[in-house]
mmCIF file of C-alpha atoms in Angstrom:
data_model
loop_
_atom_site.group_PDB
_atom_site.id
_atom_site.type_symbol
_atom_site.label_atom_id
_atom_site.label_comp_id
_atom_site.label_asym_id
_atom_site.label_seq_id
_atom_site.Cartn_x
_atom_site.Cartn_y
_atom_site.Cartn_z
ATOM 1 C CA MET A 25 -113.513 196.089 -85.947
ATOM 2 C CA GLY A 26 -111.930 198.380 -83.476
ATOM 3 C CA ILE A 27 -112.717 201.453 -81.440
ATOM 4 C CA PRO A 28 -115.909 203.194 -82.613
ATOM 5 C CA GLY A 29 -115.060 206.482 -84.289
ATOM 6 C CA ALA A 30 -111.391 205.604 -84.712
ATOM 7 C CA ALA A 31 -109.813 205.267 -88.127
ATOM 8 C CA PRO A 32 -109.249 201.570 -88.942
ATOM 9 C CA LEU A 33 -105.740 200.268 -89.127
ATOM 10 C CA VAL A 34 -104.583 198.501 -92.285
ATOM 11 C CA THR A 35 -101.774 196.054 -91.576
ATOM 12 C CA ASP A 36 -99.762 194.224 -94.206
ATOM 13 C CA TYR A 37 -97.148 191.805 -92.930
ATOM 14 C CA PHE A 38 -94.274 191.077 -95.277
ATOM 15 C CA ALA A 39 -90.841 189.518 -95.565
ATOM 16 C CA ALA A 40 -87.731 191.509 -96.466
ATOM 17 C CA PRO A 41 -84.001 190.812 -96.261
ATOM 18 C CA THR A 42 -83.092 193.939 -94.238
ATOM 19 C CA ASP A 43 -84.597 196.917 -92.442
ATOM 20 C CA ALA A 44 -83.368 199.193 -95.242
ATOM 21 C CA VAL A 45 -85.176 197.160 -97.901
ATOM 22 C CA ALA A 46 -88.321 196.936 -95.746
ATOM 23 C CA ALA A 47 -88.302 200.720 -95.320
ATOM 24 C CA THR A 48 -88.536 201.267 -99.082
ATOM 25 C CA VAL A 49 -92.300 200.615 -98.984
ATOM 26 C CA VAL A 50 -93.195 203.006 -96.191
ATOM 27 C CA HIS A 51 -94.749 205.608 -98.513
ATOM 28 C CA GLN A 52 -96.051 203.288 -101.228
ATOM 29 C CA GLU A 53 -99.835 203.554 -101.551
ATOM 30 C CA ALA A 54 -100.037 199.765 -101.960
ATOM 31 C CA GLY A 55 -97.528 199.171 -99.167
ATOM 32 C CA PRO A 56 -95.473 196.008 -99.586
ATOM 33 C CA SER A 57 -97.931 194.741 -102.217
ATOM 34 C CA VAL A 58 -96.466 197.290 -104.617
ATOM 35 C CA LEU A 59 -95.883 195.766 -108.035
ATOM 36 C CA ALA A 60 -92.443 195.577 -109.577
ATOM 37 C CA ARG A 61 -92.067 197.761 -112.641
ATOM 38 C CA GLY A 62 -92.478 195.821 -115.839
ATOM 39 C CA SER A 63 -93.388 192.488 -114.268
ATOM 40 C CA GLY A 64 -96.723 193.190 -112.619
ATOM 41 C CA ARG A 65 -95.669 190.935 -109.737
ATOM 42 C CA PRO A 66 -95.471 192.042 -106.102
ATOM 43 C CA LEU A 67 -92.024 192.942 -104.814
ATOM 44 C CA PHE A 68 -92.603 191.326 -101.411
ATOM 45 C CA ASP A 69 -94.267 188.202 -100.045
ATOM 46 C CA THR A 70 -97.166 189.865 -98.223
ATOM 47 C CA VAL A 71 -100.157 188.929 -96.077
ATOM 48 C CA ARG A 72 -102.822 191.573 -95.332
ATOM 49 C CA LEU A 73 -104.244 191.014 -91.880
ATOM 50 C CA PRO A 74 -106.990 193.573 -91.290
ATOM 51 C CA ALA A 75 -106.855 195.016 -87.772
ATOM 52 C CA VAL A 76 -104.055 192.724 -86.543
ATOM 53 C CA GLU A 77 -101.755 195.349 -85.093
ATOM 54 C CA PRO A 78 -98.098 194.521 -84.406
ATOM 55 C CA PHE A 79 -97.767 195.758 -80.834
ATOM 56 C CA VAL A 80 -100.351 194.448 -78.351
ATOM 57 C CA MET A 81 -101.962 191.752 -80.499
ATOM 58 C CA LEU A 82 -98.677 190.251 -81.679
ATOM 59 C CA GLY A 83 -97.336 190.635 -78.151
ATOM 60 C CA ARG A 84 -100.181 188.399 -76.952
ATOM 61 C CA VAL A 85 -99.440 185.939 -79.760
ATOM 62 C CA ALA A 86 -95.766 185.906 -78.755
ATOM 63 C CA GLU A 87 -96.761 185.344 -75.140
ATOM 64 C CA ALA A 88 -98.791 182.270 -76.138
ATOM 65 C CA LEU A 89 -96.375 180.815 -78.703
ATOM 66 C CA CYS A 90 -93.139 181.484 -76.824
ATOM 67 C CA ALA A 91 -94.568 180.600 -73.377
ATOM 68 C CA ARG A 92 -93.057 183.755 -71.900
ATOM 69 C CA PRO A 93 -94.708 186.656 -70.063
ATOM 70 C CA TYR A 94 -96.204 189.434 -72.176
ATOM 71 C CA ALA A 95 -93.984 192.076 -70.544
ATOM 72 C CA GLU A 96 -90.914 190.044 -71.422
ATOM 73 C CA VAL A 97 -91.746 189.437 -75.099
ATOM 74 C CA THR A 98 -92.815 193.039 -75.659
ATOM 75 C CA ALA A 99 -89.607 194.305 -74.032
ATOM 76 C CA HIS A 100 -87.616 192.691 -76.837
ATOM 77 C CA PRO A 101 -85.871 195.542 -78.704
ATOM 78 C CA ARG A 102 -87.221 194.356 -82.088
ATOM 79 C CA HIS A 103 -90.850 193.902 -80.958
ATOM 80 C CA GLY A 104 -92.726 196.572 -82.903
ATOM 81 C CA ALA A 105 -89.532 198.571 -83.414
ATOM 82 C CA LEU A 106 -90.058 201.440 -85.841
ATOM 83 C CA VAL A 107 -88.073 200.887 -89.033
ATOM 84 C CA ASP A 108 -89.435 203.950 -90.839
ATOM 85 C CA GLY A 109 -92.442 206.245 -90.855
ATOM 86 C CA ALA A 110 -93.774 209.601 -89.742
ATOM 87 C CA ASP A 111 -96.026 210.486 -86.812
ATOM 88 C CA GLU A 112 -99.199 210.155 -88.884
ATOM 89 C CA GLY A 113 -97.961 207.074 -90.728
ATOM 90 C CA PRO A 114 -97.722 204.989 -92.660
ATOM 91 C CA TRP A 115 -95.184 203.007 -90.655
ATOM 92 C CA VAL A 116 -92.951 199.990 -91.127
ATOM 93 C CA VAL A 117 -92.201 198.137 -87.906
ATOM 94 C CA ALA A 118 -90.207 194.991 -87.175
ATOM 95 C CA VAL A 119 -91.542 191.711 -85.875
ATOM 96 C CA SER A 120 -89.054 190.153 -83.450
ATOM 97 C CA ASP A 121 -87.028 187.213 -84.738
ATOM 98 C CA GLU A 122 -88.191 185.190 -81.732
ATOM 99 C CA LEU A 123 -91.840 185.622 -82.683
ATOM 100 C CA ALA A 124 -91.138 185.094 -86.400
ATOM 101 C CA ASP A 125 -89.351 181.819 -85.575
ATOM 102 C CA ALA A 126 -92.192 180.708 -83.273
ATOM 103 C CA LEU A 127 -94.781 181.495 -85.970
ATOM 104 C CA ALA A 128 -92.743 179.621 -88.583
ATOM 105 C CA ALA A 129 -92.322 176.572 -86.343
ATOM 106 C CA ALA A 130 -95.959 176.373 -85.220
ATOM 107 C CA SER A 131 -98.300 174.050 -87.047
ATOM 108 C CA PRO A 132 -101.517 175.460 -88.514
ATOM 109 C CA ASP A 133 -103.396 173.532 -85.803
ATOM 110 C CA ARG A 134 -101.329 175.205 -83.065
ATOM 111 C CA LEU A 135 -101.867 178.642 -84.595
ATOM 112 C CA ALA A 136 -105.615 177.999 -84.858
ATOM 113 C CA ALA A 137 -105.648 176.919 -81.187
ATOM 114 C CA VAL A 138 -103.930 180.177 -80.191
ATOM 115 C CA ALA A 139 -106.527 182.072 -82.235
ATOM 116 C CA ARG A 140 -109.402 180.170 -80.603
ATOM 117 C CA SER A 141 -108.116 181.268 -77.191
ATOM 118 C CA TRP A 142 -108.005 184.850 -78.459
ATOM 119 C CA PRO A 143 -111.137 186.248 -76.732
ATOM 120 C CA THR A 144 -109.898 185.064 -73.333
ATOM 121 C CA VAL A 145 -106.442 186.468 -74.000
ATOM 122 C CA THR A 146 -107.258 189.960 -75.295
ATOM 123 C CA GLY A 147 -110.834 190.969 -74.792
ATOM 124 C CA ALA A 148 -111.552 190.141 -78.447
ATOM 125 C CA ALA A 149 -110.856 193.153 -80.639
ATOM 126 C CA VAL A 150 -110.879 190.654 -83.525
ATOM 127 C CA PRO A 151 -113.168 187.604 -83.292
ATOM 128 C CA ALA A 152 -111.392 184.238 -83.095
ATOM 129 C CA ASP A 153 -113.087 183.000 -86.299
ATOM 130 C CA ARG A 154 -111.463 185.889 -88.222
ATOM 131 C CA PHE A 155 -108.196 185.707 -86.350
ATOM 132 C CA ALA A 156 -107.537 181.990 -86.973
ATOM 133 C CA PRO A 157 -107.041 182.210 -90.763
ATOM 134 C CA ALA A 158 -105.037 185.412 -90.290
ATOM 135 C CA LEU A 159 -102.681 183.776 -87.816
ATOM 136 C CA VAL A 160 -102.290 180.673 -89.997
ATOM 137 C CA ALA A 161 -101.475 182.917 -92.988
ATOM 138 C CA LEU A 162 -98.939 184.831 -90.879
ATOM 139 C CA GLY A 163 -97.354 181.536 -89.838
ATOM 140 C CA GLY A 164 -97.022 180.554 -93.510
ATOM 141 C CA LEU A 165 -95.399 183.892 -94.312
ATOM 142 C CA ALA A 166 -92.992 183.485 -91.382
ATOM 143 C CA ASP A 167 -92.044 180.016 -92.608
ATOM 144 C CA ARG A 168 -91.380 181.235 -96.154
ATOM 145 C CA ALA A 169 -89.356 184.170 -94.780
ATOM 146 C CA ARG A 170 -87.268 181.880 -92.597
ATOM 147 C CA GLN A 171 -86.486 179.653 -95.583
ATOM 148 C CA VAL A 172 -84.819 182.575 -97.377
ATOM 149 C CA ARG A 173 -83.421 184.198 -94.203
ATOM 150 C CA HIS A 174 -85.651 187.252 -94.349
ATOM 151 C CA GLY A 175 -87.149 189.107 -91.431
ATOM 152 C CA LEU A 176 -90.830 189.856 -90.837
ATOM 153 C CA TYR A 177 -92.179 193.379 -90.920
ATOM 154 C CA CYS A 178 -95.520 195.126 -90.659
ATOM 155 C CA TRP A 179 -96.550 198.042 -92.870
ATOM 156 C CA ALA A 180 -99.413 199.885 -91.202
ATOM 157 C CA ARG A 181 -101.513 202.917 -91.985
ATOM 158 C CA LEU A 182 -104.731 204.458 -90.799
ATOM 159 C CA THR A 183 -107.556 204.572 -93.296
ATOM 160 C CA PRO A 184 -110.208 207.268 -93.470
ATOM 161 C CA LEU A 185 -113.420 206.544 -91.626
ATOM 162 C CA GLY A 186 -116.012 204.722 -93.647
ATOM 163 C CA PRO A 187 -116.759 201.170 -94.638
ATOM 164 C CA PRO A 188 -113.753 198.849 -94.426
ATOM 165 C CA ALA A 189 -111.991 198.039 -97.673
ATOM 166 C CA GLY A 190 -112.488 194.348 -97.037
ATOM 167 C CA GLY A 191 -111.853 192.510 -93.837
ATOM 168 C CA ARG A 192 -110.377 189.391 -95.360
ATOM 169 C CA VAL A 193 -106.893 187.973 -95.280
ATOM 170 C CA ARG A 194 -105.111 188.698 -98.559
ATOM 171 C CA THR A 195 -101.781 187.302 -99.678
ATOM 172 C CA SER A 196 -99.453 188.167 -102.519
ATOM 173 C CA ARG A 197 -96.220 186.449 -103.364
ATOM 174 C CA PRO A 198 -93.517 187.304 -105.820
ATOM 175 C CA VAL A 199 -93.095 184.656 -108.485
#
C-alpha cells in the first residue's frame, strides 16, 4: 500500500529502556528483530507493522485515543522525534509516552474500533481490516513495554521497489 512508484516503508515498533539503547539498532539489517549473539533470540520485543508510519498515522491514532486535536498530539516533543538515523534512513524515532500509555490502556475492542474508523479519519492509506490487527498488536507491545518501564520506538526504512516482503503483522519477543 502507499503512493504508486514510491518505495514502501518498513516499520518495526519495539520497546527499549532508553533512547541510547533504541539507537543501537538503527543500522541493523533486521532492525530491532536482530538476534542476540549465541542465543538466537531477538534482543527487543518487536511488532512489524507494514506501512504504519509513526508520524501522520500514529498522530491520527493519538488523536482518537487521547481525545485531543491532531495538531496538539503531534506537537508533543516526543511524537516522531528522531532518535538516530541518516537522511536516507534507516531511522529510529520515538513514540510519545502519552500515546504509548493510551495504547497500553486501550482494550483490543477499543483499538479495533479506532481501526474501523480509519478510512474516515485518514483517507485510508491502509485498509481498516489490515490496520485493526496491527493496532491491537501495537497495543499489546505498549502494554508489555509499560510493565517493564520501557519506551516505544519505531525503526523505519525504505525498501527497494518491487513486491512487498509480506504485508502481515509480525511479532518477536525476547524470552
